[in-house]
Tab-separated table of C-alpha atoms in Angstrom:
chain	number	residue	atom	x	y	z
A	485	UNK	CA	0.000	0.000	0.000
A	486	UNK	CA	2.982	2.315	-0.820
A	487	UNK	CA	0.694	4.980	-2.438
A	488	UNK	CA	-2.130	5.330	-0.130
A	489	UNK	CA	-2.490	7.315	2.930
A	490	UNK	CA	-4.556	5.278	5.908
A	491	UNK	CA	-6.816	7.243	7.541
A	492	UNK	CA	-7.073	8.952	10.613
A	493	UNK	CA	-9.385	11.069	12.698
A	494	UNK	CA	-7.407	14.161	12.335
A	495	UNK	CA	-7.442	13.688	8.320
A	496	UNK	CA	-11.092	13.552	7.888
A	497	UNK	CA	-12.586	16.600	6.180
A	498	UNK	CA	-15.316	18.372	7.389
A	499	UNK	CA	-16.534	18.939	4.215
A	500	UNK	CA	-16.023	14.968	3.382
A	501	UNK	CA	-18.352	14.090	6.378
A	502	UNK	CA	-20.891	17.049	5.238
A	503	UNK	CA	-21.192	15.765	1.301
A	504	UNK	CA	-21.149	12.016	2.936
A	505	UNK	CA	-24.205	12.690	5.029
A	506	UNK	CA	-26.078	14.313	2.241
A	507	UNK	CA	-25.205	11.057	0.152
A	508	UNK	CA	-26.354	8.883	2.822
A	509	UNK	CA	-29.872	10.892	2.942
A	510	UNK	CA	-30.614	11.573	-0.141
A	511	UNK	CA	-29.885	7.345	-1.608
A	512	UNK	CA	-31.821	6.470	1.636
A	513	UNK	CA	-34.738	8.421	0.178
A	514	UNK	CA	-34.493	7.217	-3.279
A	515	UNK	CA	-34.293	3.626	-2.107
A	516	UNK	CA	-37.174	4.322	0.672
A	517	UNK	CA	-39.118	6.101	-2.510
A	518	UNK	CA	-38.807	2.786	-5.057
A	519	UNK	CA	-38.731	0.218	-2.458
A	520	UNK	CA	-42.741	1.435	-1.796
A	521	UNK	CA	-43.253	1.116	-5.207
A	522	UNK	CA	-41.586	-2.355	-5.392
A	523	UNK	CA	-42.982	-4.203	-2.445
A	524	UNK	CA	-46.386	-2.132	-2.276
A	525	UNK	CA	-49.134	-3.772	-4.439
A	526	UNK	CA	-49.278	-2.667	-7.976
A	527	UNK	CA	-52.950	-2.064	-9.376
A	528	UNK	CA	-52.717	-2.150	-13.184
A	529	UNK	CA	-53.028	0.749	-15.289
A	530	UNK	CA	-56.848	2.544	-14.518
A	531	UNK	CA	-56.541	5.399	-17.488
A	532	UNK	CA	-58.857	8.571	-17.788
A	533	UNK	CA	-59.251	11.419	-19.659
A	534	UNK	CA	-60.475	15.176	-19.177
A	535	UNK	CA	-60.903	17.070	-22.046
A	536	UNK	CA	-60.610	20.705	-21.338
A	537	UNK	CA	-62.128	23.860	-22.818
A	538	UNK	CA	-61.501	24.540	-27.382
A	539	UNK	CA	-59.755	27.040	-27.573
A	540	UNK	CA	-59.450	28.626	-31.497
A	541	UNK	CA	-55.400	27.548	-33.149
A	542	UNK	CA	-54.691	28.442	-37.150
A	543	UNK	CA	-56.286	25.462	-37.963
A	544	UNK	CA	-59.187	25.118	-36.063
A	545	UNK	CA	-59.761	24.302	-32.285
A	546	UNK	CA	-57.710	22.467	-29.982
A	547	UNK	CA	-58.643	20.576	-27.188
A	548	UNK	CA	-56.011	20.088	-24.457
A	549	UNK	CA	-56.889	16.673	-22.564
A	550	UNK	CA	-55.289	15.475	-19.610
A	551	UNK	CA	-54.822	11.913	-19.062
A	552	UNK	CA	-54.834	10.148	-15.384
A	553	UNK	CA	-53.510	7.251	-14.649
A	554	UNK	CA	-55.051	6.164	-11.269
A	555	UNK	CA	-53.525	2.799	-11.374
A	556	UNK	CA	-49.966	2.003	-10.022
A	557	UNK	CA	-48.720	0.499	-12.915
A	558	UNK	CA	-46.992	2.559	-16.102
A	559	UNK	CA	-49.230	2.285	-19.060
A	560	UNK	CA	-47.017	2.563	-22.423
A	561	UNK	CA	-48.133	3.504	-26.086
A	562	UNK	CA	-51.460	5.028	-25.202
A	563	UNK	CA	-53.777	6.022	-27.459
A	564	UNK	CA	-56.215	8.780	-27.248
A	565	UNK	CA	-59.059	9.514	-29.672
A	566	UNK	CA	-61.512	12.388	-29.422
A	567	UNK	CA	-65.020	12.565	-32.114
A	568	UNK	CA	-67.173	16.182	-32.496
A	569	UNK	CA	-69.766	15.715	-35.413
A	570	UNK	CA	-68.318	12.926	-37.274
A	571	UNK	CA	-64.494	14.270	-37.088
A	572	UNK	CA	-62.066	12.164	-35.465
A	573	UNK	CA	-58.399	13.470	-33.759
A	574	UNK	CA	-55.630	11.152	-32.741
A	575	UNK	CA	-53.354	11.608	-30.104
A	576	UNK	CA	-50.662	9.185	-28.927
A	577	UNK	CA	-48.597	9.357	-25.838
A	578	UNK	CA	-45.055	7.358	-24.910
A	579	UNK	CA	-45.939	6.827	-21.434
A	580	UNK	CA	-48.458	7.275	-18.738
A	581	UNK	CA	-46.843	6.585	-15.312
A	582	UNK	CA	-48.342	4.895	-12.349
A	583	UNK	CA	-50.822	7.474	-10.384
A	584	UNK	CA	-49.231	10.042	-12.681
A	585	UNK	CA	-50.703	12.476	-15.465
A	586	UNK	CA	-50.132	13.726	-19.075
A	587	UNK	CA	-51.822	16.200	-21.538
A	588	UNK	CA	-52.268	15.209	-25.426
A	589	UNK	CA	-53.882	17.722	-27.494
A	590	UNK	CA	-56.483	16.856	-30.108
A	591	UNK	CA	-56.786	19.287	-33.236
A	592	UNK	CA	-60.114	19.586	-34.994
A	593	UNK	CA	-60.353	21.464	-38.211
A	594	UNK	CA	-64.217	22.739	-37.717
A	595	UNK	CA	-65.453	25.883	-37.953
A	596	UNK	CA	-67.523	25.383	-34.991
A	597	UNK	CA	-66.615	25.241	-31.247
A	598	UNK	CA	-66.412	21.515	-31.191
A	599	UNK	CA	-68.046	19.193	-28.756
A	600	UNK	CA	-65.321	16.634	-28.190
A	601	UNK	CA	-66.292	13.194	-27.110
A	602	UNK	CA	-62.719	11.892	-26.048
A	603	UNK	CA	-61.749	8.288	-25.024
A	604	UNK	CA	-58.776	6.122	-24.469
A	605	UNK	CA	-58.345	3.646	-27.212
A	606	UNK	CA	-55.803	1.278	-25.385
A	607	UNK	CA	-52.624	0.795	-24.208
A	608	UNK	CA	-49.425	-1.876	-23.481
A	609	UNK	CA	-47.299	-2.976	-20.788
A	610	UNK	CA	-43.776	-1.087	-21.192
B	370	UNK	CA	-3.356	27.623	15.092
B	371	UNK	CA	-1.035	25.015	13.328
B	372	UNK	CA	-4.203	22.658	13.611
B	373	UNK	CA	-6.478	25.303	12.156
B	374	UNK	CA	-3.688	25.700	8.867
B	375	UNK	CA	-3.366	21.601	8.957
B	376	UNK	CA	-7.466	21.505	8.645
B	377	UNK	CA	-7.855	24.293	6.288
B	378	UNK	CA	-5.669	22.445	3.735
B	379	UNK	CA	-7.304	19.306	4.792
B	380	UNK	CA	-10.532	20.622	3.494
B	381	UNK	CA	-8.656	22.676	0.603
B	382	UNK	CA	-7.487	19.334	-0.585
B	383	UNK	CA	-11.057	17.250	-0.137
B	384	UNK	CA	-12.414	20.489	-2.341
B	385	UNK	CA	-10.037	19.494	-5.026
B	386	UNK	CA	-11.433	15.998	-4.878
B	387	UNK	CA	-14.463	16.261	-5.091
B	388	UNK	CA	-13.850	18.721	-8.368
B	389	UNK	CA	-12.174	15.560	-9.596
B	390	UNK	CA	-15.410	13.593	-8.669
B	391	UNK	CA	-17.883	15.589	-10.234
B	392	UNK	CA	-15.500	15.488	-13.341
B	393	UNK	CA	-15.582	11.581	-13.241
B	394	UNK	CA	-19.592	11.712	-12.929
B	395	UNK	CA	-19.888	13.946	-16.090
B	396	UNK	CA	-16.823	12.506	-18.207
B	397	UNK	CA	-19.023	8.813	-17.314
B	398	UNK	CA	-22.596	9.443	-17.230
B	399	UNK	CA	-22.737	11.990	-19.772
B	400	UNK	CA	-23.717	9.583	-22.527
B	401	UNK	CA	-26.133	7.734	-20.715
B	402	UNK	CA	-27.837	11.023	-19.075
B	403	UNK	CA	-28.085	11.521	-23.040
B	404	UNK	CA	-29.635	8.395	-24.117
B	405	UNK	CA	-33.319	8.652	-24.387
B	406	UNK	CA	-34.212	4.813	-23.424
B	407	UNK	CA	-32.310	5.449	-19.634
B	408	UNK	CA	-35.114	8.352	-19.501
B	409	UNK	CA	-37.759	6.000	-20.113
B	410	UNK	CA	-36.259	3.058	-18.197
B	411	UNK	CA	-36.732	5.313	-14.973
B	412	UNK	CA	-40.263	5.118	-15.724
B	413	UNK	CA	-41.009	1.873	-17.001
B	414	UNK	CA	-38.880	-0.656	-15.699
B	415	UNK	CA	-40.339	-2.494	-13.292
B	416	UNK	CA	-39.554	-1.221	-9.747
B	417	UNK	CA	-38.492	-4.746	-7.927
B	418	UNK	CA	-35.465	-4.214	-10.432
B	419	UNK	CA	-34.695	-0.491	-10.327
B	420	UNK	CA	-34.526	-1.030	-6.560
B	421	UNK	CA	-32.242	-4.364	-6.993
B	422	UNK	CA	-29.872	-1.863	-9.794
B	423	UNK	CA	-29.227	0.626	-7.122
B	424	UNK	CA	-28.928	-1.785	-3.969
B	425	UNK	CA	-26.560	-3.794	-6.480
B	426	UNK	CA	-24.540	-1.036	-7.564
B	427	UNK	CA	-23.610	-0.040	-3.554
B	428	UNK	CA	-21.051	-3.080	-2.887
B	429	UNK	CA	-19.691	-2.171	-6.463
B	430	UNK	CA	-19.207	1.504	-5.088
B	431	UNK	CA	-17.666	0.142	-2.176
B	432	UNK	CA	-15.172	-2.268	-3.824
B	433	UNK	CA	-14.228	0.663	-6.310
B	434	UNK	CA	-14.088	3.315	-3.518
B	435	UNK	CA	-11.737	1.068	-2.152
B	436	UNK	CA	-9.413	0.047	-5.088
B	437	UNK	CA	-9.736	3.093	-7.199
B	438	UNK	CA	-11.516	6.137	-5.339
B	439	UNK	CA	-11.231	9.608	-5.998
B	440	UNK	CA	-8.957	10.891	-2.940
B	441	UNK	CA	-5.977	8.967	-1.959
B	442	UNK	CA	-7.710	8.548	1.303
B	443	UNK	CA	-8.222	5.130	2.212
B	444	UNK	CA	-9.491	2.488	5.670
B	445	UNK	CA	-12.989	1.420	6.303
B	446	UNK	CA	-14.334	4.982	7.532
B	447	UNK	CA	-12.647	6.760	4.579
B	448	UNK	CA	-14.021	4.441	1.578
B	449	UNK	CA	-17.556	4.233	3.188
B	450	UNK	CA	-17.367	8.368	3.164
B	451	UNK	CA	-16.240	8.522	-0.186
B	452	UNK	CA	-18.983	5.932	-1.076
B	453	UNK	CA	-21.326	7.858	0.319
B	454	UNK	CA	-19.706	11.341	-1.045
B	455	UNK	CA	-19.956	9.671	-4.664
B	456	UNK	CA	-23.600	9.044	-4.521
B	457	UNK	CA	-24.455	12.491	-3.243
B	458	UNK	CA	-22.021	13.661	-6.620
B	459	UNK	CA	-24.069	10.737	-8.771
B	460	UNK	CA	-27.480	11.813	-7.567
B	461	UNK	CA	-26.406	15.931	-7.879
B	462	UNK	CA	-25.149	15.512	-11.375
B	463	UNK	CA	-27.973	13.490	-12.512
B	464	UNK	CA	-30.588	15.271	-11.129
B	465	UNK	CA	-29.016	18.671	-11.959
B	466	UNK	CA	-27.998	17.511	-15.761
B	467	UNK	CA	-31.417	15.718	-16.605
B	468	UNK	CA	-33.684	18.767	-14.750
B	469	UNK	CA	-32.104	20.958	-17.199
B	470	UNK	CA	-32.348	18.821	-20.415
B	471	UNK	CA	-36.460	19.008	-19.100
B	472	UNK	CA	-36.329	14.793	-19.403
B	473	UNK	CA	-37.640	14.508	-15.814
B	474	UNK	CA	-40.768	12.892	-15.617
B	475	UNK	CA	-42.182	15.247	-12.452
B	476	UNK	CA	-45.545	13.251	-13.211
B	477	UNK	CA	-44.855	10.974	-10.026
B	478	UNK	CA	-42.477	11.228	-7.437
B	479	UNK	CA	-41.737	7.307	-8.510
B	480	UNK	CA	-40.894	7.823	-12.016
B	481	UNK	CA	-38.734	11.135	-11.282
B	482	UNK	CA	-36.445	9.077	-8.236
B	483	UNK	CA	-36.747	6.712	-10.527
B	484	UNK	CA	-34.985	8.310	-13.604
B	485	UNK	CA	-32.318	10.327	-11.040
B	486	UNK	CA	-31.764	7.095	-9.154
B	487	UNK	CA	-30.975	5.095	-12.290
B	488	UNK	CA	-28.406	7.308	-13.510
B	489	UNK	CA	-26.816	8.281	-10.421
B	490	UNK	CA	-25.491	4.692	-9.674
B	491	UNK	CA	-23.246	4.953	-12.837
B	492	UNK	CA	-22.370	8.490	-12.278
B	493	UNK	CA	-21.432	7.586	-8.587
B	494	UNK	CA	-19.509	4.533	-10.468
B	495	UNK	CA	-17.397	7.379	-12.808
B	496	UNK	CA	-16.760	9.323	-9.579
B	497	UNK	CA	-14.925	6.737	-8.234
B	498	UNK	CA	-13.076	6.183	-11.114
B	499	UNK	CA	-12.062	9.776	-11.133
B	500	UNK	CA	-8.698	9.579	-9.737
B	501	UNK	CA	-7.422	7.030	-11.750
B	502	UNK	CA	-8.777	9.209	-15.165
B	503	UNK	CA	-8.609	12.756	-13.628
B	504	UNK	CA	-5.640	12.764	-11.659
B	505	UNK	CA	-2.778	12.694	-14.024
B	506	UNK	CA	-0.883	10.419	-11.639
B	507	UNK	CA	-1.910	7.269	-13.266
B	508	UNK	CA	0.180	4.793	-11.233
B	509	UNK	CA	-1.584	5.501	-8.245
B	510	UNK	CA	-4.426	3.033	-8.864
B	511	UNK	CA	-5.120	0.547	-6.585
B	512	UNK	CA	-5.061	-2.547	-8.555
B	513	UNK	CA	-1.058	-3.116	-8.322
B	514	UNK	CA	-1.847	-4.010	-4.757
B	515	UNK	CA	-4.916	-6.157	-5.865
B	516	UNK	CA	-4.800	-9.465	-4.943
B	517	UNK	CA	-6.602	-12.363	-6.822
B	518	UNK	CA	-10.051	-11.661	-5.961
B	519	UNK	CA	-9.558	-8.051	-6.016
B	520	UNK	CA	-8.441	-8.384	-9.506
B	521	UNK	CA	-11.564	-10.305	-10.749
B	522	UNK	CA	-13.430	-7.406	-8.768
B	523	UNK	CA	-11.492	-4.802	-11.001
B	524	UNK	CA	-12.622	-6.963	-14.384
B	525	UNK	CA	-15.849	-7.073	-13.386
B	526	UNK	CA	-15.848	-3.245	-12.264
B	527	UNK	CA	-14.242	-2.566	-16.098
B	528	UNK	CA	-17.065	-4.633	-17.214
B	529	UNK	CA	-19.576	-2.290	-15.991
B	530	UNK	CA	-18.210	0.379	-16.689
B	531	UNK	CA	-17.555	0.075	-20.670
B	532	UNK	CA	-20.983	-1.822	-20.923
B	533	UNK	CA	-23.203	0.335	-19.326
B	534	UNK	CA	-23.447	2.827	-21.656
B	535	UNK	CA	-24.526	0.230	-24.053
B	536	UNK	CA	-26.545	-1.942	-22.472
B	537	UNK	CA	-29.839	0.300	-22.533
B	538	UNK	CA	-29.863	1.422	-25.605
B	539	UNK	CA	-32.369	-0.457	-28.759
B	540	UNK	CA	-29.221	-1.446	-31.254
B	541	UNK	CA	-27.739	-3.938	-28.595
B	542	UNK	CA	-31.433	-5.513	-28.974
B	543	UNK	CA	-31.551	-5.284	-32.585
B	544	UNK	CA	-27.207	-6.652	-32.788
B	545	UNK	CA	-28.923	-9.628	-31.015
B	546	UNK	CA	-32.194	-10.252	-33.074
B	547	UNK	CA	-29.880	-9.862	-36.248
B	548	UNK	CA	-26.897	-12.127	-35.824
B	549	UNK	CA	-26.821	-15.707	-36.447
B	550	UNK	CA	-26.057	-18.372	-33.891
B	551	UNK	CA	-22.758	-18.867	-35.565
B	552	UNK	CA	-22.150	-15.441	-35.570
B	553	UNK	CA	-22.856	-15.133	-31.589
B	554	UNK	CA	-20.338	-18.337	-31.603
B	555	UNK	CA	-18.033	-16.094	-33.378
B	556	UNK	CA	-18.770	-13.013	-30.987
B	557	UNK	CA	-18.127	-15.138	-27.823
B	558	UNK	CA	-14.392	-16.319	-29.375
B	559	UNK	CA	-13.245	-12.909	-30.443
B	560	UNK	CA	-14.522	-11.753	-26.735
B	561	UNK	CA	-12.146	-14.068	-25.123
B	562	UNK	CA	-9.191	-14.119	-27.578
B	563	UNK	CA	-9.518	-10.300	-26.984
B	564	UNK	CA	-10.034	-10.761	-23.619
B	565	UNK	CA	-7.102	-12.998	-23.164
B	566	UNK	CA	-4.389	-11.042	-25.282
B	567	UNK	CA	-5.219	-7.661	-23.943
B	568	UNK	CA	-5.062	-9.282	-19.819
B	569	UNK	CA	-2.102	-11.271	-20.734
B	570	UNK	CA	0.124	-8.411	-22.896
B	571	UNK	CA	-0.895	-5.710	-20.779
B	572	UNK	CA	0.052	-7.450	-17.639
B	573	UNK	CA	-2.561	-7.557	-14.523
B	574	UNK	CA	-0.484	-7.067	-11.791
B	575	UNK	CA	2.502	-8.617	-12.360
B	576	UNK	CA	1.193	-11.790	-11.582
B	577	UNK	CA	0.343	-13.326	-14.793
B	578	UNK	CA	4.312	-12.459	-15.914
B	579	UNK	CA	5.362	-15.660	-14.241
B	580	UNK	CA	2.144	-17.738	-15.447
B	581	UNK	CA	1.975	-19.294	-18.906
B	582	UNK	CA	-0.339	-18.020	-21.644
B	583	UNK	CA	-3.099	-21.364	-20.536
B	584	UNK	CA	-2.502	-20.678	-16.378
B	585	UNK	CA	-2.989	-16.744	-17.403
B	586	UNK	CA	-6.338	-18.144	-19.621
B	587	UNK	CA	-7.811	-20.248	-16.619
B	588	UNK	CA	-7.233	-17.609	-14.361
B	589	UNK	CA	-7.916	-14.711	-15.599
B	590	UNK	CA	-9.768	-14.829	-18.772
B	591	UNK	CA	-11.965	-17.387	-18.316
B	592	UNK	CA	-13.490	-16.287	-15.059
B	593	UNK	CA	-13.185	-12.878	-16.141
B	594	UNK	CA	-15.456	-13.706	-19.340
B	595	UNK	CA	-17.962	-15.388	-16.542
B	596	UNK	CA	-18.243	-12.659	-14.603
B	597	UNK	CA	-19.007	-10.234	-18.332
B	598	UNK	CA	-21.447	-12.431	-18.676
B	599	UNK	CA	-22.834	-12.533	-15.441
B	600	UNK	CA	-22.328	-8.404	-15.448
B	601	UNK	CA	-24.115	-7.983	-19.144
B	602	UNK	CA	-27.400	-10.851	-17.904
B	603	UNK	CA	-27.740	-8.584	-14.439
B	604	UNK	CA	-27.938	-5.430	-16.565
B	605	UNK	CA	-30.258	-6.696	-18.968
B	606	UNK	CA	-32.643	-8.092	-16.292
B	607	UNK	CA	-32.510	-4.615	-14.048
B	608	UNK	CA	-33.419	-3.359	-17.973
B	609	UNK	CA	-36.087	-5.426	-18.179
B	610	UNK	CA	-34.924	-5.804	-21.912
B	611	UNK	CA	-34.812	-9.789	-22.373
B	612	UNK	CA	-38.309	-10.508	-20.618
B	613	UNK	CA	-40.659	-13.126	-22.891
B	614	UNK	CA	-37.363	-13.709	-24.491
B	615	UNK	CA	-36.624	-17.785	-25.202
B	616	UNK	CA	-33.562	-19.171	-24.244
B	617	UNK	CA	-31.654	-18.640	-27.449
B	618	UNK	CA	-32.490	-15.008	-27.596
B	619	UNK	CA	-32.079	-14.238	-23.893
B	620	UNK	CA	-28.426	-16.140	-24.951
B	621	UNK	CA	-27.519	-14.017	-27.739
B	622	UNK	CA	-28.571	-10.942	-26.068
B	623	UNK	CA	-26.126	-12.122	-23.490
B	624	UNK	CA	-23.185	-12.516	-25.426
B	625	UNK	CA	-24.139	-9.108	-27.737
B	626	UNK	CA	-23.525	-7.252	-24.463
B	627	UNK	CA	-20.926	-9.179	-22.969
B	628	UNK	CA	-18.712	-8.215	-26.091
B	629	UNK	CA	-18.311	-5.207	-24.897
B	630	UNK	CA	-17.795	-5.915	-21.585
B	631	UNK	CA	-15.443	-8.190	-22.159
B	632	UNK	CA	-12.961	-5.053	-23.230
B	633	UNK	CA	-13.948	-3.322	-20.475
B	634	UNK	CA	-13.084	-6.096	-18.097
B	635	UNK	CA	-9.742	-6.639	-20.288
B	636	UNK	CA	-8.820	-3.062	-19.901
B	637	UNK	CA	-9.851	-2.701	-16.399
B	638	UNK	CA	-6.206	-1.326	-15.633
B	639	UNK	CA	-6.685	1.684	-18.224
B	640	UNK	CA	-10.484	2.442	-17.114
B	641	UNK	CA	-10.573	2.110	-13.101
């Protein structure tokens, strides 16, 4: 062990023991954090949608929907599909994580304030 | 007042480390906090096995903090400090890095620890590393004083650390679904031939120098190509990238990644 120096009490840093507390709390929290999630039990994917208020864009109205996942479980791929007077928008999103929430936005190219019926078509297991 | 200069420098020095730390986290983690399927791991892998990735990757820590470390500090206290120290850097650097690239999924507080978490164990992992890359004085590794088991500890830490930044990503998958099982025959030879010449010329330790090429071959590279393959099936499962695979595929997928590793785990000395 020529090129190390064996520790002491007088050679600890204060600033050593400082950053090594904060490293101790905050991996205690991330493991505390995901080992709930791992050992708790995991209710599949329960997906919703709320469609909020048109409002006008260039090409007609867009409705802003947010989508609620009350489940504990990520739902991936999820497809969203709104319908207002025969006119159907599409909206896809990566990922919905467990008892999390996204937005999608579904474009409709009528004149009229649109009446959006909105619906999850499905989703997969990532 | 001589204590007060001796502890000012003490902590003037530990400053300077930890510089060198946070340099180790980037220089390492950099292209994995930049690889879009580690965002959406943090989310969707299942969290039994984002828990068992960063409970496995704290002996690693250890073992490194101990063998390569980023302060020439060293004893039980010291290495469990810098341990520690390293994960703070991992978890800073991550969260910090990925906040500003806006990747963080804030949409639970799961799926945000989640993402951080996953990418702080290999940043902690570069930290560590830091001295032996940052330093300049490269012959101050730990590994000349390594004995047997410490060495296969040093493969297997090489391993990691050149495979990682592979292991997540979609081509490894697709390398695997492409290639032929004579071609993952051929993948597995040119792992250990390279394996075996690079331990063998570079020298591990010294202690090879007396052994013949076949001793040097069942002790070092054969092991050491277990252990990459033990390394690159761990990292797969934590990825949750070979589930519903057969056996063939989960195979090939194996020794895809394990290619890789394998010249990590040979160049162990140059890496950590």
């Amino acid at each position: 062990m020529k090129s190390r120096k064996k520790s002491d009490g007088a050679t600890l840093s204060r600033l050593q023991g400082l950053c090594a507390l904060v490293g101790l709390v905050v991996t205690l929290a991330a493991i505390v954090v995901l080992a709930r999630s791992a050992f708790a039990h995991q209710s599949p994917p329960d997906l919703s949608v709320r469609p909020e208020a048109p409002r006008p864009v260039a090409s007609g109205w867009a409705v802003e929907v947010r989508v609620l996942n009350k489940g504990d479980m990520t739902a991936a791929a999820v497809e969203i599909e709104g319908e207002s007077e025969g006119e159907r928008a599409r909206a896809s999103l990566d990922y919905v994580p467990g008892r999390g929430e996204k937005r999608v936005t579904l474009v409709f190219s009528s004149s009229v304030k649109p009446q959006a019926r909105v619906r999850v078509m499905g989703w997969s297991d990532p | 007042m001589e204590a007060a200069v001796h502890g000012a420098k003490s902590e003037l020095s530990y400053l300077a480390d930890l510089g060198r730390a946070f340099g180790g986290a980037l220089l390492f983690s950099l292209p994995l906090l930049m690889t879009m399927e580690m965002w959406a791991l943090g989310v969707s892998a299942p969290p039994l096995r984002r828990l068992a990735f960063v409970l496995g990757a704290l002996p690693v820590l250890y073992g490194l903090a101990h063998y390569a470390g980023f302060s020439a500090r060293r004893g039980l206290m010291n290495n469990t400090l810098d341990t520690l120290v390293a994960l703070a850097v991992g978890y800073v650097t991550s969260a910090a890095l990925l906040a500003l690239f806006n990747v963080l999924d804030y949409a639970s507080l799961t799926s945000a620890t989640g993402q951080i978490s996953l990418q702080a164990a290999p940043a902690a992992l570069g930290a560590l590393v830091a001295r032996r890359q940052l330093s300049g004085d490269g012959e101050e590794g730990g590994e000349d004083e390594a004995s047997y088991p410490g060495e296969l500890f040093l493969m297997l830490a090489g391993a990691l650390y050149f495979a990682m930044n592979l292991a997540p990503t979609e081509e490894m998958r697709l390398i695997a679904y492409l290639t032929t099982p004579l071609g993952a025959l051929g993948l597995m030879v040119v792992s250990m031939v390279l394996l075996h010449v690079i331990v063998f010329e570079a020298g591990f330790a010294g202690q090879e120098e007396k052994e013949t090429p076949l001793r040097a071959f069942l002790h070092f590279t054969l092991p050491g190509y277990a252990l990459c393959l033990a390394a690159s099936f761990a990292m797969l499962w934590a990825f949750a990238a070979v589930d519903g695979h057969g056996a063939g595929a989960v195979v090939a997928n194996v020794v895809v990644l394990a290619f890789p590793a394998a010249l990590g785990a040979a160049a162990a000395r140059l890496l950590v």
